[in-house]
């Protein structure tokens, strides 16, 4: 298996890494398939890097509520050329997939980490692949595929339940050979969660961090942000109008020790993290 072009560390950081999103799908909720063709996706990845992204997350399967899964051959066709091109240019590339075969092909093409929204639950071979590769593995809280996940948004206490289920998933992964130091946790904003659940989790990011693992926060352009300030019953704002709200959640994530934030619009989040640096780490006094 090819060694990633840029090894990553999961050690605590002064500020979160910025993971830029490249959706190589025709039906993404956030950009409507704007980067579906490989050439456009590669160009967009370069733009995100130029804007300051530390990582590029390449995905070929839409996980919007109700989305159907593409055939594995189609997912491979979408993502592998993009991963290969960006990794060859020195980018740290994450492969966003629930399939071990796609993850393996992406690692061969130069990906540096695996971002699995199912945390290894959707494919029984994923844990063994990640354990053998020894690369970082992002484990998201997940209760089922997009076609029916919102029917499973039932919790006694969403913060307690999500933390317990993540801890159980980590234990199972470790029993399958994945080392503790490989694991990053993602509370799964928007996946089998109502708006109220998302806000509760965002408020209590400290509880997720208390599990003792690096945390990825992925709120970017999610529908619950699009409902802010809208009348009851009104449609949410369009996804591309949610970047300011996303940047504010990135600020909050930085204040709560997140390892990385996954975003579609990099410049607004970079500015939010600069403000967090100035407020919480004294940069404003140094540069006054």
mmCIF file of C-alpha atoms in Angstrom:
data_model
loop_
_atom_site.group_PDB
_atom_site.id
_atom_site.type_symbol
_atom_site.label_atom_id
_atom_site.label_comp_id
_atom_site.label_asym_id
_atom_site.label_seq_id
_atom_site.Cartn_x
_atom_site.Cartn_y
_atom_site.Cartn_z
ATOM 1 C CA UNK A 1 0.000 0.000 0.000
ATOM 2 C CA UNK A 2 1.316 3.439 -0.938
ATOM 3 C CA UNK A 3 2.582 5.650 1.877
ATOM 4 C CA UNK A 4 0.546 8.889 2.160
ATOM 5 C CA UNK A 5 2.359 11.879 0.707
ATOM 6 C CA UNK A 6 1.937 13.890 3.900
ATOM 7 C CA UNK A 7 1.800 12.027 7.243
ATOM 8 C CA UNK A 8 -0.670 13.538 9.705
ATOM 9 C CA UNK A 9 -0.471 13.943 13.442
ATOM 10 C CA UNK A 10 -3.486 13.754 15.726
ATOM 11 C CA UNK A 11 -1.688 15.499 18.585
ATOM 12 C CA UNK A 12 -3.444 18.451 20.260
ATOM 13 C CA UNK A 13 -3.155 21.621 18.187
ATOM 14 C CA UNK A 14 -3.067 25.354 18.807
ATOM 15 C CA UNK A 15 -5.989 25.752 16.409
ATOM 16 C CA UNK A 16 -8.106 23.307 14.401
ATOM 17 C CA UNK A 17 -7.041 22.091 11.009
ATOM 18 C CA UNK A 18 -9.328 23.216 8.190
ATOM 19 C CA UNK A 19 -10.669 20.368 6.044
ATOM 20 C CA UNK A 20 -12.012 21.600 2.721
ATOM 21 C CA UNK A 21 -14.846 19.623 1.130
ATOM 22 C CA UNK A 22 -14.770 18.347 -2.457
ATOM 23 C CA UNK A 23 -18.027 16.576 -3.325
ATOM 24 C CA UNK A 24 -17.604 14.562 -6.529
ATOM 25 C CA UNK A 25 -21.337 13.843 -6.721
ATOM 26 C CA UNK A 26 -24.211 14.958 -8.946
ATOM 27 C CA UNK A 27 -26.625 15.463 -6.032
ATOM 28 C CA UNK A 28 -24.777 17.031 -3.119
ATOM 29 C CA UNK A 29 -27.022 19.125 -0.870
ATOM 30 C CA UNK A 30 -24.347 21.810 -0.512
ATOM 31 C CA UNK A 31 -23.294 22.580 -4.085
ATOM 32 C CA UNK A 32 -25.722 20.779 -6.408
ATOM 33 C CA UNK A 33 -23.077 18.769 -8.224
ATOM 34 C CA UNK A 34 -20.902 21.704 -9.249
ATOM 35 C CA UNK A 35 -17.708 19.623 -8.848
ATOM 36 C CA UNK A 36 -18.984 16.344 -10.273
ATOM 37 C CA UNK A 37 -16.493 15.979 -13.122
ATOM 38 C CA UNK A 38 -12.943 15.045 -12.045
ATOM 39 C CA UNK A 39 -11.327 18.072 -13.702
ATOM 40 C CA UNK A 40 -13.668 20.451 -11.889
ATOM 41 C CA UNK A 41 -13.188 18.612 -8.582
ATOM 42 C CA UNK A 42 -9.390 18.743 -8.878
ATOM 43 C CA UNK A 43 -9.499 22.444 -9.697
ATOM 44 C CA UNK A 44 -11.782 23.072 -6.727
ATOM 45 C CA UNK A 45 -9.424 21.162 -4.429
ATOM 46 C CA UNK A 46 -6.577 23.403 -5.570
ATOM 47 C CA UNK A 47 -8.711 26.467 -4.869
ATOM 48 C CA UNK A 48 -9.439 25.263 -1.334
ATOM 49 C CA UNK A 49 -5.744 24.647 -0.713
ATOM 50 C CA UNK A 50 -4.845 28.084 -2.036
ATOM 51 C CA UNK A 51 -7.436 29.566 0.331
ATOM 52 C CA UNK A 52 -5.710 27.938 3.305
ATOM 53 C CA UNK A 53 -7.219 24.467 3.706
ATOM 54 C CA UNK A 54 -4.937 22.011 5.527
ATOM 55 C CA UNK A 55 -6.761 18.889 4.295
ATOM 56 C CA UNK A 56 -8.998 18.066 1.348
ATOM 57 C CA UNK A 57 -11.895 15.659 1.934
ATOM 58 C CA UNK A 58 -12.886 13.922 -1.314
ATOM 59 C CA UNK A 59 -16.195 12.070 -1.404
ATOM 60 C CA UNK A 60 -18.123 10.331 -4.159
ATOM 61 C CA UNK A 61 -21.341 9.418 -2.333
ATOM 62 C CA UNK A 62 -23.982 11.914 -1.279
ATOM 63 C CA UNK A 63 -25.127 11.471 2.313
ATOM 64 C CA UNK A 64 -27.963 13.987 2.229
ATOM 65 C CA UNK A 65 -31.191 12.632 3.762
ATOM 66 C CA UNK A 66 -32.896 10.278 1.322
ATOM 67 C CA UNK A 67 -29.903 9.842 -0.990
ATOM 68 C CA UNK A 68 -29.436 6.504 -2.744
ATOM 69 C CA UNK A 69 -25.980 4.892 -2.822
ATOM 70 C CA UNK A 70 -24.038 4.804 -6.104
ATOM 71 C CA UNK A 71 -22.571 1.497 -7.337
ATOM 72 C CA UNK A 72 -19.066 0.905 -6.029
ATOM 73 C CA UNK A 73 -17.609 1.138 -9.542
ATOM 74 C CA UNK A 74 -19.142 4.575 -9.974
ATOM 75 C CA UNK A 75 -17.844 5.775 -6.606
ATOM 76 C CA UNK A 76 -14.344 4.616 -7.568
ATOM 77 C CA UNK A 77 -14.600 6.373 -10.936
ATOM 78 C CA UNK A 78 -15.536 9.598 -9.212
ATOM 79 C CA UNK A 79 -12.952 9.785 -6.452
ATOM 80 C CA UNK A 80 -9.740 7.975 -7.401
ATOM 81 C CA UNK A 81 -8.575 10.397 -10.141
ATOM 82 C CA UNK A 82 -9.222 13.352 -7.833
ATOM 83 C CA UNK A 83 -7.360 11.808 -4.906
ATOM 84 C CA UNK A 84 -4.445 10.815 -7.121
ATOM 85 C CA UNK A 85 -4.073 14.251 -8.694
ATOM 86 C CA UNK A 86 -4.273 16.231 -5.454
ATOM 87 C CA UNK A 87 -2.039 13.841 -3.498
ATOM 88 C CA UNK A 88 0.563 13.957 -6.288
ATOM 89 C CA UNK A 89 0.719 17.715 -5.768
ATOM 90 C CA UNK A 90 1.483 17.220 -2.072
ATOM 91 C CA UNK A 91 -1.989 17.733 -0.609
ATOM 92 C CA UNK A 92 -3.098 15.853 2.478
ATOM 93 C CA UNK A 93 -6.196 14.104 1.144
ATOM 94 C CA UNK A 94 -8.965 12.444 3.117
ATOM 95 C CA UNK A 95 -11.201 9.887 1.426
ATOM 96 C CA UNK A 96 -14.825 10.252 2.505
ATOM 97 C CA UNK A 97 -16.313 6.772 2.012
ATOM 98 C CA UNK A 98 -18.140 3.972 3.784
ATOM 99 C CA UNK A 99 -16.672 1.278 1.526
ATOM 100 C CA UNK A 100 -13.413 -0.490 2.342
ATOM 101 C CA UNK A 101 -12.705 -1.146 -1.344
ATOM 102 C CA UNK A 102 -12.978 2.565 -2.143
ATOM 103 C CA UNK A 103 -10.886 3.494 0.883
ATOM 104 C CA UNK A 104 -8.217 1.006 -0.161
ATOM 105 C CA UNK A 105 -8.085 2.334 -3.729
ATOM 106 C CA UNK A 106 -7.869 5.896 -2.435
ATOM 107 C CA UNK A 107 -5.026 5.008 -0.063
ATOM 108 C CA UNK A 108 -3.201 3.430 -2.986
ATOM 109 C CA UNK A 109 -3.749 6.686 -4.871
ATOM 110 C CA UNK A 110 -2.178 8.685 -2.044
ATOM 111 C CA UNK A 111 -4.917 9.498 0.481
ATOM 112 C CA UNK A 112 -3.610 10.190 3.973
ATOM 113 C CA UNK A 113 -6.679 9.353 6.068
ATOM 114 C CA UNK A 114 -10.129 7.776 5.897
ATOM 115 C CA UNK A 115 -13.302 9.652 6.829
ATOM 116 C CA UNK A 116 -16.096 7.086 7.264
ATOM 117 C CA UNK A 117 -19.463 8.561 8.235
ATOM 118 C CA UNK A 118 -20.550 5.112 9.401
ATOM 119 C CA UNK A 119 -17.504 4.658 11.631
ATOM 120 C CA UNK A 120 -16.880 1.276 10.042
ATOM 121 C CA UNK A 121 -20.416 -0.012 10.569
ATOM 122 C CA UNK A 122 -21.450 0.029 6.904
ATOM 123 C CA UNK A 123 -18.632 -2.265 5.752
ATOM 124 C CA UNK A 124 -17.287 -5.035 7.958
ATOM 125 C CA UNK A 125 -13.925 -4.929 6.173
ATOM 126 C CA UNK A 126 -13.197 -1.277 6.922
ATOM 127 C CA UNK A 127 -11.701 -1.795 10.390
ATOM 128 C CA UNK A 128 -9.181 -4.352 9.153
ATOM 129 C CA UNK A 129 -8.161 -2.105 6.272
ATOM 130 C CA UNK A 130 -7.623 0.901 8.518
ATOM 131 C CA UNK A 131 -5.791 -1.178 11.118
ATOM 132 C CA UNK A 132 -3.398 -2.518 8.504
ATOM 133 C CA UNK A 133 -2.835 0.890 6.884
ATOM 134 C CA UNK A 134 -2.157 2.563 10.227
ATOM 135 C CA UNK A 135 -3.595 5.879 9.034
ATOM 136 C CA UNK A 136 -5.975 8.245 10.902
ATOM 137 C CA UNK A 137 -9.580 7.089 10.864
ATOM 138 C CA UNK A 138 -12.459 9.512 11.387
ATOM 139 C CA UNK A 139 -15.279 7.703 13.183
ATOM 140 C CA UNK A 140 -18.631 9.457 12.936
ATOM 141 C CA UNK A 141 -21.716 8.777 15.029
ATOM 142 C CA UNK A 142 -24.066 6.920 12.686
ATOM 143 C CA UNK A 143 -27.369 5.093 12.970
ATOM 144 C CA UNK A 144 -28.082 4.107 9.378
ATOM 145 C CA UNK A 145 -27.933 5.038 5.717
ATOM 146 C CA UNK A 146 -29.325 8.270 4.308
ATOM 147 C CA UNK A 147 -32.486 6.633 2.975
ATOM 148 C CA UNK A 148 -33.914 6.191 6.462
ATOM 149 C CA UNK A 149 -31.538 7.775 8.981
ATOM 150 C CA UNK A 150 -33.892 10.565 10.063
ATOM 151 C CA UNK A 151 -36.421 7.997 11.281
ATOM 152 C CA UNK A 152 -33.779 6.978 13.839
ATOM 153 C CA UNK A 153 -33.389 10.444 15.363
ATOM 154 C CA UNK A 154 -34.761 9.329 18.725
ATOM 155 C CA UNK A 155 -32.733 9.904 21.903
ATOM 156 C CA UNK A 156 -33.313 10.022 25.640
ATOM 157 C CA UNK A 157 -30.458 12.540 25.929
ATOM 158 C CA UNK A 158 -28.707 13.181 22.637
ATOM 159 C CA UNK A 159 -25.383 14.187 24.177
ATOM 160 C CA UNK A 160 -25.255 11.215 26.536
ATOM 161 C CA UNK A 161 -26.482 8.788 23.885
ATOM 162 C CA UNK A 162 -24.095 9.970 21.160
ATOM 163 C CA UNK A 163 -21.108 9.862 23.507
ATOM 164 C CA UNK A 164 -22.035 6.370 24.696
ATOM 165 C CA UNK A 165 -22.481 5.063 21.151
ATOM 166 C CA UNK A 166 -19.198 6.595 20.020
ATOM 167 C CA UNK A 167 -17.409 5.007 22.985
ATOM 168 C CA UNK A 168 -18.942 1.633 22.114
ATOM 169 C CA UNK A 169 -17.837 2.032 18.509
ATOM 170 C CA UNK A 170 -14.295 2.866 19.551
ATOM 171 C CA UNK A 171 -14.164 -0.233 21.738
ATOM 172 C CA UNK A 172 -15.324 -2.435 18.849
ATOM 173 C CA UNK A 173 -12.779 -0.888 16.485
ATOM 174 C CA UNK A 174 -9.963 -1.447 18.944
ATOM 175 C CA UNK A 175 -11.004 -5.079 19.309
ATOM 176 C CA UNK A 176 -10.672 -5.281 15.504
ATOM 177 C CA UNK A 177 -7.102 -3.992 15.619
ATOM 178 C CA UNK A 178 -7.518 -0.247 15.113
ATOM 179 C CA UNK A 179 -5.161 1.536 17.496
ATOM 180 C CA UNK A 180 -6.447 4.222 19.816
ATOM 181 C CA UNK A 181 -3.989 6.761 18.421
ATOM 182 C CA UNK A 182 -5.520 6.393 14.930
ATOM 183 C CA UNK A 183 -9.023 7.456 15.934
ATOM 184 C CA UNK A 184 -10.756 10.815 15.429
ATOM 185 C CA UNK A 185 -14.374 11.236 16.582
ATOM 186 C CA UNK A 186 -17.150 13.113 14.788
ATOM 187 C CA UNK A 187 -20.511 13.593 16.570
ATOM 188 C CA UNK A 188 -22.321 13.456 13.226
ATOM 189 C CA UNK A 189 -24.196 16.724 12.907
ATOM 190 C CA UNK A 190 -27.222 16.255 10.668
ATOM 191 C CA UNK A 191 -27.061 12.453 10.642
ATOM 192 C CA UNK A 192 -30.085 10.929 12.384
ATOM 193 C CA UNK A 193 -30.518 14.171 14.316
ATOM 194 C CA UNK A 194 -33.100 16.932 14.445
ATOM 195 C CA UNK A 195 -32.187 20.612 14.621
ATOM 196 C CA UNK A 196 -32.636 20.498 18.387
ATOM 197 C CA UNK A 197 -30.279 17.522 18.625
ATOM 198 C CA UNK A 198 -27.652 19.337 16.556
ATOM 199 C CA UNK A 199 -27.777 22.455 18.714
ATOM 200 C CA UNK A 200 -27.523 20.391 21.901
ATOM 201 C CA UNK A 201 -24.460 18.564 20.582
ATOM 202 C CA UNK A 202 -22.836 21.765 19.407
ATOM 203 C CA UNK A 203 -23.350 23.336 22.812
ATOM 204 C CA UNK A 204 -21.764 20.293 24.495
ATOM 205 C CA UNK A 205 -18.761 19.643 22.266
ATOM 206 C CA UNK A 206 -16.796 19.449 25.500
ATOM 207 C CA UNK A 207 -18.583 16.192 26.322
ATOM 208 C CA UNK A 208 -17.441 14.646 23.033
ATOM 209 C CA UNK A 209 -13.882 15.903 23.606
ATOM 210 C CA UNK A 210 -13.970 14.389 27.104
ATOM 211 C CA UNK A 211 -13.981 10.928 25.502
ATOM 212 C CA UNK A 212 -10.261 11.539 25.010
ATOM 213 C CA UNK A 213 -9.938 11.583 21.213
ATOM 214 C CA UNK A 214 -9.361 14.296 18.618
ATOM 215 C CA UNK A 215 -12.687 15.692 17.418
ATOM 216 C CA UNK A 216 -13.778 16.666 13.906
ATOM 217 C CA UNK A 217 -16.671 19.134 13.693
ATOM 218 C CA UNK A 218 -18.717 19.000 10.483
ATOM 219 C CA UNK A 219 -21.570 21.511 10.663
ATOM 220 C CA UNK A 220 -20.864 23.175 7.324
ATOM 221 C CA UNK A 221 -23.977 24.336 5.471
ATOM 222 C CA UNK A 222 -26.170 21.901 7.407
ATOM 223 C CA UNK A 223 -29.915 22.520 7.305
ATOM 224 C CA UNK A 224 -30.211 23.392 10.987
ATOM 225 C CA UNK A 225 -28.027 26.448 10.314
ATOM 226 C CA UNK A 226 -30.245 27.384 7.378
ATOM 227 C CA UNK A 227 -33.295 27.583 9.653
ATOM 228 C CA UNK A 228 -31.816 30.360 11.785
ATOM 229 C CA UNK A 229 -33.951 33.488 11.596
ATOM 230 C CA UNK A 230 -36.538 31.855 9.327
ATOM 231 C CA UNK A 231 -40.247 31.862 10.219
ATOM 232 C CA UNK A 232 -41.802 28.593 11.348
ATOM 233 C CA UNK A 233 -42.708 26.511 8.312
ATOM 234 C CA UNK A 234 -40.507 28.505 5.941
ATOM 235 C CA UNK A 235 -37.857 26.832 3.808
ATOM 236 C CA UNK A 236 -34.304 27.084 5.128
ATOM 237 C CA UNK A 237 -31.902 29.488 3.464
ATOM 238 C CA UNK A 238 -29.922 28.072 0.482
ATOM 239 C CA UNK A 239 -26.796 26.108 1.494
ATOM 240 C CA UNK A 240 -24.397 28.686 0.035
ATOM 241 C CA UNK A 241 -25.922 31.352 2.311
ATOM 242 C CA UNK A 242 -24.963 29.408 5.445
ATOM 243 C CA UNK A 243 -21.210 30.032 5.383
ATOM 244 C CA UNK A 244 -21.240 32.826 7.978
ATOM 245 C CA UNK A 245 -23.166 30.623 10.399
ATOM 246 C CA UNK A 246 -20.730 27.812 9.626
ATOM 247 C CA UNK A 247 -17.758 30.053 10.392
ATOM 248 C CA UNK A 248 -19.253 30.911 13.778
ATOM 249 C CA UNK A 249 -19.571 27.215 14.593
ATOM 250 C CA UNK A 250 -15.892 26.848 13.592
ATOM 251 C CA UNK A 251 -15.070 29.587 16.105
ATOM 252 C CA UNK A 252 -17.004 27.647 18.743
ATOM 253 C CA UNK A 253 -15.241 24.418 17.774
ATOM 254 C CA UNK A 254 -11.847 26.109 18.194
ATOM 255 C CA UNK A 255 -12.848 27.323 21.655
ATOM 256 C CA UNK A 256 -13.749 23.726 22.553
ATOM 257 C CA UNK A 257 -10.496 22.145 21.374
ATOM 258 C CA UNK A 258 -11.578 20.597 18.070
ATOM 259 C CA UNK A 259 -8.815 18.900 16.075
ATOM 260 C CA UNK A 260 -10.341 19.908 12.728
ATOM 261 C CA UNK A 261 -13.374 21.558 11.165
ATOM 262 C CA UNK A 262 -14.826 20.308 7.872
ATOM 263 C CA UNK A 263 -16.096 23.192 5.735
ATOM 264 C CA UNK A 264 -17.154 24.098 2.212
ATOM 265 C CA UNK A 265 -16.075 27.751 2.359
ATOM 266 C CA UNK A 266 -12.497 27.969 3.613
ATOM 267 C CA UNK A 267 -11.842 31.755 3.773
ATOM 268 C CA UNK A 268 -14.694 32.518 6.192
ATOM 269 C CA UNK A 269 -13.575 29.755 8.542
ATOM 270 C CA UNK A 270 -9.926 30.868 8.357
ATOM 271 C CA UNK A 271 -11.073 34.332 9.477
ATOM 272 C CA UNK A 272 -13.136 32.852 12.311
ATOM 273 C CA UNK A 273 -10.139 30.848 13.522
ATOM 274 C CA UNK A 274 -7.939 33.952 13.335
ATOM 275 C CA UNK A 275 -10.412 35.710 15.623
ATOM 276 C CA UNK A 276 -10.378 32.722 17.981
ATOM 277 C CA UNK A 277 -6.574 32.919 18.088
ATOM 278 C CA UNK A 278 -6.687 36.611 18.904
ATOM 279 C CA UNK A 279 -9.301 36.264 21.633
ATOM 280 C CA UNK A 280 -8.220 33.086 23.346
ATOM 281 C CA UNK A 281 -4.449 33.025 22.821
ATOM 282 C CA UNK A 282 -3.348 36.618 23.130
ATOM 283 C CA UNK A 283 -2.513 37.348 19.482
ATOM 284 C CA UNK A 284 -4.457 40.616 19.564
ATOM 285 C CA UNK A 285 -2.097 42.019 22.206
ATOM 286 C CA UNK A 286 1.016 40.860 20.343
ATOM 287 C CA UNK A 287 -0.145 42.521 17.107
ATOM 288 C CA UNK A 288 -1.644 45.669 18.609
#
